[in-house]
PDB file of C-alpha atoms in Angstrom:
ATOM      1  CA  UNK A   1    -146.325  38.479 145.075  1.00 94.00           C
ATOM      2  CA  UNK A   2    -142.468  38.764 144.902  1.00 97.00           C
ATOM      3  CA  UNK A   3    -140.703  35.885 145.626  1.00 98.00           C
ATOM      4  CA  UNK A   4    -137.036  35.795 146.880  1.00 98.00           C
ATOM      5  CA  UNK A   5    -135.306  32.120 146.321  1.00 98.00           C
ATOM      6  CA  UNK A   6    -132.810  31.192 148.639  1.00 98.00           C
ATOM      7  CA  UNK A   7    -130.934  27.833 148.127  1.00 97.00           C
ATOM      8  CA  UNK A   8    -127.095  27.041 147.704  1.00 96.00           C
ATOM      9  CA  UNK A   9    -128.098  23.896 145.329  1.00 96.00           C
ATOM     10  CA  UNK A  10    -127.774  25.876 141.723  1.00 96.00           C
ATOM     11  CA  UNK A  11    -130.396  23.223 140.315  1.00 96.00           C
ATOM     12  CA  UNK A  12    -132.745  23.761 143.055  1.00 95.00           C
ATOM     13  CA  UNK A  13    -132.320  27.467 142.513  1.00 96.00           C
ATOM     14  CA  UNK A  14    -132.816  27.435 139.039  1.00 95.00           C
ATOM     15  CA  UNK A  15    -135.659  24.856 139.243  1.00 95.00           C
ATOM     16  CA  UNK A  16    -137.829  26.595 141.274  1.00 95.00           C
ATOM     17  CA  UNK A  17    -137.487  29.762 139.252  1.00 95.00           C
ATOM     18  CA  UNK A  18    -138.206  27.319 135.825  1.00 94.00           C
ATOM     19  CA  UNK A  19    -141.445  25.779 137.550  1.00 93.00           C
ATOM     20  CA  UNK A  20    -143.057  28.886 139.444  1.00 93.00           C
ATOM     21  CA  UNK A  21    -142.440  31.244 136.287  1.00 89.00           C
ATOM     22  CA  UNK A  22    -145.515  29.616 134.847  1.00 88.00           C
ATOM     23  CA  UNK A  23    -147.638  30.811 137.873  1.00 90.00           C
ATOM     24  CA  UNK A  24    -149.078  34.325 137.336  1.00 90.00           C
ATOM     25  CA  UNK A  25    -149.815  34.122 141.454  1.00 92.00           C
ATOM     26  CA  UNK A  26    -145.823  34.363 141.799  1.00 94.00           C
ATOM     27  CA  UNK A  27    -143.083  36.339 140.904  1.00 95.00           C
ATOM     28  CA  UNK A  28    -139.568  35.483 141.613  1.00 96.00           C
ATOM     29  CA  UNK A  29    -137.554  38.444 141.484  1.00 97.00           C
ATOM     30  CA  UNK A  30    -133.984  36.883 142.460  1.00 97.00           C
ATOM     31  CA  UNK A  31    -132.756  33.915 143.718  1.00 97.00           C
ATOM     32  CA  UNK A  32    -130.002  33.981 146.181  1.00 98.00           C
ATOM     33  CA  UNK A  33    -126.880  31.435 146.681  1.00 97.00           C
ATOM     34  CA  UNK A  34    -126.185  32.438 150.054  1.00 96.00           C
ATOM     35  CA  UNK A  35    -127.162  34.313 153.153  1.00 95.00           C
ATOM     36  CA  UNK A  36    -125.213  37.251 152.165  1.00 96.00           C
ATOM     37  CA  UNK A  37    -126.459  37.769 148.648  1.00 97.00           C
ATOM     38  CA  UNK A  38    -129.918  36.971 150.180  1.00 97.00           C
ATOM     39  CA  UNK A  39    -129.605  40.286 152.899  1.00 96.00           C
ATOM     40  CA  UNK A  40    -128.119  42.079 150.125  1.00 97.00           C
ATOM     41  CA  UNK A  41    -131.506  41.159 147.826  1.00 98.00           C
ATOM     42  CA  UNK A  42    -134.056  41.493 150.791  1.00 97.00           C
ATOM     43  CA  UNK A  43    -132.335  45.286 150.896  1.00 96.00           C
ATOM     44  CA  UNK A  44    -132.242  46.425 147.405  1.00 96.00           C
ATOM     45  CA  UNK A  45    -135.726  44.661 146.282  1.00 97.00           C
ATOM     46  CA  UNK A  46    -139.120  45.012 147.219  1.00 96.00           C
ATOM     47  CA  UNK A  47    -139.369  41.095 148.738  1.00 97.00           C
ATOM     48  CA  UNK A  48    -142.683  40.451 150.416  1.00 97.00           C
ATOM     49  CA  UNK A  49    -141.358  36.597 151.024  1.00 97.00           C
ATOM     50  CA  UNK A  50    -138.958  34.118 150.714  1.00 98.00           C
ATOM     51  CA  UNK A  51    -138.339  30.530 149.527  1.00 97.00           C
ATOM     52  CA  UNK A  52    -135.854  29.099 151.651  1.00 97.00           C
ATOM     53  CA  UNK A  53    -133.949  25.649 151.426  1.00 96.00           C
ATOM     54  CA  UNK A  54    -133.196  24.567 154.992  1.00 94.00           C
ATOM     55  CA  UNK A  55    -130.159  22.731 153.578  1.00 92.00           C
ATOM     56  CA  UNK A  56    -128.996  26.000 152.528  1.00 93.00           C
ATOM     57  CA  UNK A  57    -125.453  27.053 154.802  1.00 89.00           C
ATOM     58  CA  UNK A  58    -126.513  29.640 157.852  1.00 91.00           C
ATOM     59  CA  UNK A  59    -129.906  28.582 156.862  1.00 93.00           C
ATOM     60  CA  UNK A  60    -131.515  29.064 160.636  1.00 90.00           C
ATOM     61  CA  UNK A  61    -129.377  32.568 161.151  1.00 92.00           C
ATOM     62  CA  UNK A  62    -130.573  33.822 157.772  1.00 95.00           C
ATOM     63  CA  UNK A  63    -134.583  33.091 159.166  1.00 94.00           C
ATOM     64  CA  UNK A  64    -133.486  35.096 162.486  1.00 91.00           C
ATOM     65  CA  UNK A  65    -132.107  38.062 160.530  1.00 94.00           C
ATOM     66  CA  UNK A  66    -134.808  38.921 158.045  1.00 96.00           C
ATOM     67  CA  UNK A  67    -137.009  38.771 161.055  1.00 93.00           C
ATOM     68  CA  UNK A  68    -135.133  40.596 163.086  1.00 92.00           C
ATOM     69  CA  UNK A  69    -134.187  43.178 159.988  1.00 94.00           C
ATOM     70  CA  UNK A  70    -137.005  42.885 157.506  1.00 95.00           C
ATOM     71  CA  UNK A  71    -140.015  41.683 159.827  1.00 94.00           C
ATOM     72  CA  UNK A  72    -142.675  42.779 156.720  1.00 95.00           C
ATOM     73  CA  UNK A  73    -141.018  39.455 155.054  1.00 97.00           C
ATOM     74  CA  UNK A  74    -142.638  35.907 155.458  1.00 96.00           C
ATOM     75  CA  UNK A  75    -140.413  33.275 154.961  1.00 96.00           C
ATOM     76  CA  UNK A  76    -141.063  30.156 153.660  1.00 96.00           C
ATOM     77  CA  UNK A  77    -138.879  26.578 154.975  1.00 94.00           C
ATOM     78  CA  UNK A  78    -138.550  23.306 151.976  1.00 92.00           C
ATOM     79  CA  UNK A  79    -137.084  20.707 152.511  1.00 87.00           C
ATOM     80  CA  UNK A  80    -137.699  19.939 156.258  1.00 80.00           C
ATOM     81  CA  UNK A  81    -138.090  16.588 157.684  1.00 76.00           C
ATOM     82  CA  UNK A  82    -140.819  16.177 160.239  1.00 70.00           C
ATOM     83  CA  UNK A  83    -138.286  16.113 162.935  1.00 74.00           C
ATOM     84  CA  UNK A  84    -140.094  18.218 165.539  1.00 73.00           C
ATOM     85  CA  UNK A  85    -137.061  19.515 167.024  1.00 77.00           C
ATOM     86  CA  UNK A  86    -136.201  21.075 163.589  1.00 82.00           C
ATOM     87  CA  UNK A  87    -139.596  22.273 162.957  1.00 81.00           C
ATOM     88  CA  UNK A  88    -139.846  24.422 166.675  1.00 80.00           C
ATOM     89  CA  UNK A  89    -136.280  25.847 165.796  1.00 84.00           C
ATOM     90  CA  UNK A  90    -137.093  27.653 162.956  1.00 87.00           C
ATOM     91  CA  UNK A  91    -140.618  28.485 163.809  1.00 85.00           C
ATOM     92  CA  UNK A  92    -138.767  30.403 166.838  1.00 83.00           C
ATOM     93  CA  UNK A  93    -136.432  31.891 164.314  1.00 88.00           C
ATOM     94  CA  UNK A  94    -139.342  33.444 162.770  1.00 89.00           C
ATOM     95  CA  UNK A  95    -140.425  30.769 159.860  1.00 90.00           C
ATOM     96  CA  UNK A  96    -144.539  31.454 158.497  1.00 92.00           C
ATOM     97  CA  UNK A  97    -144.520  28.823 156.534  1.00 90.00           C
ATOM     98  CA  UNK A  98    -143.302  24.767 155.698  1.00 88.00           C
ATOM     99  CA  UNK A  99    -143.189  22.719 152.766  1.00 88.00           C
ATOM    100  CA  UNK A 100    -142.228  19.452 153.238  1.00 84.00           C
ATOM    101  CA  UNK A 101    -139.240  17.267 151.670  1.00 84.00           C
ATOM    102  CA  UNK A 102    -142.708  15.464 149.931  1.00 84.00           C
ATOM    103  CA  UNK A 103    -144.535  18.503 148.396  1.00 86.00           C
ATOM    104  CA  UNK A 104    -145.260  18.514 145.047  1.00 89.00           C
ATOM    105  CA  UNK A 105    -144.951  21.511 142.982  1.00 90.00           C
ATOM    106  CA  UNK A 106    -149.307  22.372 143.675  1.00 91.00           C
ATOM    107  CA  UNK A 107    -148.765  21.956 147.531  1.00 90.00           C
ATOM    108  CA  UNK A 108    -145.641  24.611 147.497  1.00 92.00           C
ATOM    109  CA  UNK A 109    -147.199  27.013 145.492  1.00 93.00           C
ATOM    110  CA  UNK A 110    -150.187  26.809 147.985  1.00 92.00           C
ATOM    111  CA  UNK A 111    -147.562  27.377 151.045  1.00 92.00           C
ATOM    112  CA  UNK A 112    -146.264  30.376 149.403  1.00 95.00           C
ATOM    113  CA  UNK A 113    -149.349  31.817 148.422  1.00 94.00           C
ATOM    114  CA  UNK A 114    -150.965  30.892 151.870  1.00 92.00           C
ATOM    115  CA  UNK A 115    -148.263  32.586 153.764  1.00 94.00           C
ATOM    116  CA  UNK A 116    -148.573  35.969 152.138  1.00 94.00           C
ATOM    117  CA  UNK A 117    -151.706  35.679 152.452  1.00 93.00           C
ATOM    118  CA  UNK A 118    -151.255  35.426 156.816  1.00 91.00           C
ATOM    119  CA  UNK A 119    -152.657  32.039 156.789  1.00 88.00           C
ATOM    120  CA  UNK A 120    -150.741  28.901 158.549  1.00 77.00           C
ATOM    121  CA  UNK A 121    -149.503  26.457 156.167  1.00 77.00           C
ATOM    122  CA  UNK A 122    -148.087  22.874 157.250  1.00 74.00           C
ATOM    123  CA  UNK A 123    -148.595  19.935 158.282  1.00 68.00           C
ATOM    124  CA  UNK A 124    -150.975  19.171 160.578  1.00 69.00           C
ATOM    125  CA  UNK A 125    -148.505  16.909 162.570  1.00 71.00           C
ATOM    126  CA  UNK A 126    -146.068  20.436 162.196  1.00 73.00           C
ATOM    127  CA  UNK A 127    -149.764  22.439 163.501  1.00 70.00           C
ATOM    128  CA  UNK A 128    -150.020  19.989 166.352  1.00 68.00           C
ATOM    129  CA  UNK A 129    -146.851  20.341 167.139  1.00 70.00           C
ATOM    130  CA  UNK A 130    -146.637  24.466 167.337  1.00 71.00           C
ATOM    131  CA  UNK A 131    -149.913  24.070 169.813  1.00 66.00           C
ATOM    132  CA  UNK A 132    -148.503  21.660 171.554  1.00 70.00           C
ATOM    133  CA  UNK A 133    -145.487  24.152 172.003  1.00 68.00           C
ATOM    134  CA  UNK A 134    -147.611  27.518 173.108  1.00 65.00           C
ATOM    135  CA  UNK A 135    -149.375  25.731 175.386  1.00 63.00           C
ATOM    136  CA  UNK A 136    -146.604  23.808 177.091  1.00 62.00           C
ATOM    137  CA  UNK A 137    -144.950  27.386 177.388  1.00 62.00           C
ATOM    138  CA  UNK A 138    -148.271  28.755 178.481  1.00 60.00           C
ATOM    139  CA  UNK A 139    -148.747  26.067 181.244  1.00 58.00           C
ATOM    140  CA  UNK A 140    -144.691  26.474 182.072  1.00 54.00           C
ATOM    141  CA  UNK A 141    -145.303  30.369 183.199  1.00 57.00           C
ATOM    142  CA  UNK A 142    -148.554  29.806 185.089  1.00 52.00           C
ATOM    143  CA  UNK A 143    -146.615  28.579 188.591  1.00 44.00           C
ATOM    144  CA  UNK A 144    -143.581  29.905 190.182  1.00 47.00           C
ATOM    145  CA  UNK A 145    -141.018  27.349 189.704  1.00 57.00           C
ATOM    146  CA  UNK A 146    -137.065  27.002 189.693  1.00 64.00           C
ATOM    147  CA  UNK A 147    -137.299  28.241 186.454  1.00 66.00           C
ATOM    148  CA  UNK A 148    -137.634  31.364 187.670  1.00 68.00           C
ATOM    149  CA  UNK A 149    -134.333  31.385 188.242  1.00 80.00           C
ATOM    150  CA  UNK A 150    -133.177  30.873 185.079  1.00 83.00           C
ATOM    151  CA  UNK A 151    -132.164  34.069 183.072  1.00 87.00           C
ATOM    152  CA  UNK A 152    -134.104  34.315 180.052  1.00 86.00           C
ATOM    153  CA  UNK A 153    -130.778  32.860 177.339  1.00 90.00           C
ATOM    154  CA  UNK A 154    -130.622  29.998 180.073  1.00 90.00           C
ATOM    155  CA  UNK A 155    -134.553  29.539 179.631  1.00 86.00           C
ATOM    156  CA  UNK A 156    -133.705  29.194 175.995  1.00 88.00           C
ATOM    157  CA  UNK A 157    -130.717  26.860 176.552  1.00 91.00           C
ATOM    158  CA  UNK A 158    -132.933  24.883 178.912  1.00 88.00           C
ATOM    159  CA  UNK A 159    -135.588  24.669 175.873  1.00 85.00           C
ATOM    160  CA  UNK A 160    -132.682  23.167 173.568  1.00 88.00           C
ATOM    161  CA  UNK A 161    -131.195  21.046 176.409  1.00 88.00           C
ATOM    162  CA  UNK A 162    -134.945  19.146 176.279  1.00 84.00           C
ATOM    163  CA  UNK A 163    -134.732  18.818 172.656  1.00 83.00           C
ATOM    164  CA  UNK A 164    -131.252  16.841 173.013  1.00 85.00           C
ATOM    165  CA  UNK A 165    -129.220  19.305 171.246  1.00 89.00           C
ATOM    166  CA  UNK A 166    -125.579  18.710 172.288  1.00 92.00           C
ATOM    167  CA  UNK A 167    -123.668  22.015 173.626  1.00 93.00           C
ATOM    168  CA  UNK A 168    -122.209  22.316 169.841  1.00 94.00           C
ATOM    169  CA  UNK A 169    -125.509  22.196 168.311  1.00 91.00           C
ATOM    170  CA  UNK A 170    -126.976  24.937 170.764  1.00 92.00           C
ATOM    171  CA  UNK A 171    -123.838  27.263 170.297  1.00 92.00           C
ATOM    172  CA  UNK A 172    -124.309  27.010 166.543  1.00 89.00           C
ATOM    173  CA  UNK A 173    -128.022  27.568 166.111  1.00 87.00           C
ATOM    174  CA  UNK A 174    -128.139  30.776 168.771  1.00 89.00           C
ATOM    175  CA  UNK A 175    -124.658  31.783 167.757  1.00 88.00           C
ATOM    176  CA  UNK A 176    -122.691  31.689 170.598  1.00 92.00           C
ATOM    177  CA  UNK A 177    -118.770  30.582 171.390  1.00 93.00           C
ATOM    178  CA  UNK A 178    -118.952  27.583 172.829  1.00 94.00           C
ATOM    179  CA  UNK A 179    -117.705  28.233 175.781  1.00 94.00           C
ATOM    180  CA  UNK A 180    -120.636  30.546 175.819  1.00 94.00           C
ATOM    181  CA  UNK A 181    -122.589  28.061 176.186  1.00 94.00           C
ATOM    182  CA  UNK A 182    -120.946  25.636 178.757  1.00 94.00           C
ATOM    183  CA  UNK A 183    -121.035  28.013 180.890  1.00 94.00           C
ATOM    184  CA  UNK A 184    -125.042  28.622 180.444  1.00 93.00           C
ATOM    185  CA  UNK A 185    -125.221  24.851 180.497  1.00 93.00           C
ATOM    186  CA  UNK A 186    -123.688  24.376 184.092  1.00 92.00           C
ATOM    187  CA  UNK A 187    -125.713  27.317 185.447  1.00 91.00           C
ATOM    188  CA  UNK A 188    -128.919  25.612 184.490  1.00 89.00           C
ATOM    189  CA  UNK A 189    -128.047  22.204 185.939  1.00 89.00           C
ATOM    190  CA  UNK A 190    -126.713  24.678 189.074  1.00 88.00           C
ATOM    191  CA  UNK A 191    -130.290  26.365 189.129  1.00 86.00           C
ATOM    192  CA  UNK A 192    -132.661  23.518 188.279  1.00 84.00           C
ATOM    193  CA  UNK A 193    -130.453  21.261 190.907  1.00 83.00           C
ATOM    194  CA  UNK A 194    -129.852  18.565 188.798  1.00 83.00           C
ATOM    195  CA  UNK A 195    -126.282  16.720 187.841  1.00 83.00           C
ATOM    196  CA  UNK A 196    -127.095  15.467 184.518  1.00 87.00           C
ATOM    197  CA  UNK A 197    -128.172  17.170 181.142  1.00 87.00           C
ATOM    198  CA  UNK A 198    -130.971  14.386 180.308  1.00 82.00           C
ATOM    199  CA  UNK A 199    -132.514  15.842 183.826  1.00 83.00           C
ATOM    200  CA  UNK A 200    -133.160  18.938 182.645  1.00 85.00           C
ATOM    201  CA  UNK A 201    -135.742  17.291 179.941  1.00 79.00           C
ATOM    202  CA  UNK A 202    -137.239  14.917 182.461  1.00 79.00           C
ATOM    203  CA  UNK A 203    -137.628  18.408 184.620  1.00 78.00           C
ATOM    204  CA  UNK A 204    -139.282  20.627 181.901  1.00 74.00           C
ATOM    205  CA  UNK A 205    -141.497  17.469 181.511  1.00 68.00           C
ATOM    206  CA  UNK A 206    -142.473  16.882 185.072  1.00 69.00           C
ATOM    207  CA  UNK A 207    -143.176  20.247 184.959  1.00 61.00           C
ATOM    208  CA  UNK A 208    -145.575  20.583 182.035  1.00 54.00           C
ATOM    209  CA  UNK A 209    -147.690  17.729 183.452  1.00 55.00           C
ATOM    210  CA  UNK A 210    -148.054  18.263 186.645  1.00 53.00           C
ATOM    211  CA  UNK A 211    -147.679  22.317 187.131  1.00 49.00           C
ATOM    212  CA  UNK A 212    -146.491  22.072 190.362  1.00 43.00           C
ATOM    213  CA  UNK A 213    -143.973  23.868 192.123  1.00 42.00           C
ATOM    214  CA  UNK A 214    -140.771  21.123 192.067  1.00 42.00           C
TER     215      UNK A 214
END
């Protein structure tokens, strides 16, 4: 398959294409320094999925654009650290794929061939973690609660809030002013009728295990 290589380390870059040019499962027909030249190879090359360094600059905003703009495209995260928070960002961006910062060279080319392929390929801590995501989500919208309320950016801001992303953190991952999102922030404490941001977590909590109306 044709692989696009996206890292803003030149000897990561030039590594990757050194190693996987041995493999006759992989092609890699660029490799990108940035998330510009990266949108500017997805559009003039027939990519069916990328390699992408999570250390890489706009890293996150790059994942949300090609799936956004080139959904056909699988993308494929190294170098994560099995910080769950992390690992639920991107796969909401749109990631298929992970490759830990531990992989050997055997266990990436399996992710990247996996992932074209349509198949899941992690971790299972980073598996038990995505089910443990879709079916706290799935028990969140089975009750009416004061979440209802919440519009759904707030819902997502809510969702970060539990994570323990500070208001700088949120307005750089969803691209927002910051202002943006204080604003979003007091709403949510306003609608969930709480004071404090660590209640909003012990709320989403209280909710998952006990379903209830609070």
């Amino acid at each position: 398959m044709n692989l696009l290589v996206v890292s803003d380390v030149r000897i990561y870059r030039e590594g990757l294409q050194e190693v996987l040019a041995s493999n006759d499962q992989v092609e890699v027909v660029a490799a990108a320094s940035s998330m510009m030249q990266a949108l500017g190879y997805l559009e003039e090359l027939n990519v069916e999925v990328g390699l992408l360094d999570v250390g890489t600059a706009d890293a996150l905003v790059l994942t949300k654009e090609i799936a956004i703009k080139y959904p056909q495209v699988k993308v494929v995260a190294f170098g994560l650290t099995n910080c769950m928070r992390d690992v639920l960002m991107y796969a909401e961006a749109g990631i298929s794929g992970y490759v830990s910062k531990d992989a050997c060279v055997a266990e990436l080319v399996s992710a990247i061939v996996r992932t074209h392929q349509g198949k899941l390929s992690c971790s299972d801590e980073i598996a038990g973690a995505l089910i443990q995501r879709v079916s706290m989500l799935a028990r969140m919208q089975a009750a009416p609660t004061k979440l209802d309320e919440l519009t759904p950016r707030e819902f997502q801001i809510a969702e970060l809030l539990s994570q323990g992303l500070s208001n700088h953190e949120i307005a750089s991952a969803l691209q927002i002013r910051l202002a943006t999102t204080k604003t979003h922030v007091h709403h949510i404490l306003e609608k969930l009728r709480v004071r404090r941001r660590g209640q909003v977590s012990n709320y989403l909590h209280r909710r998952l295990s006990e379903g209830t109306n609070l």
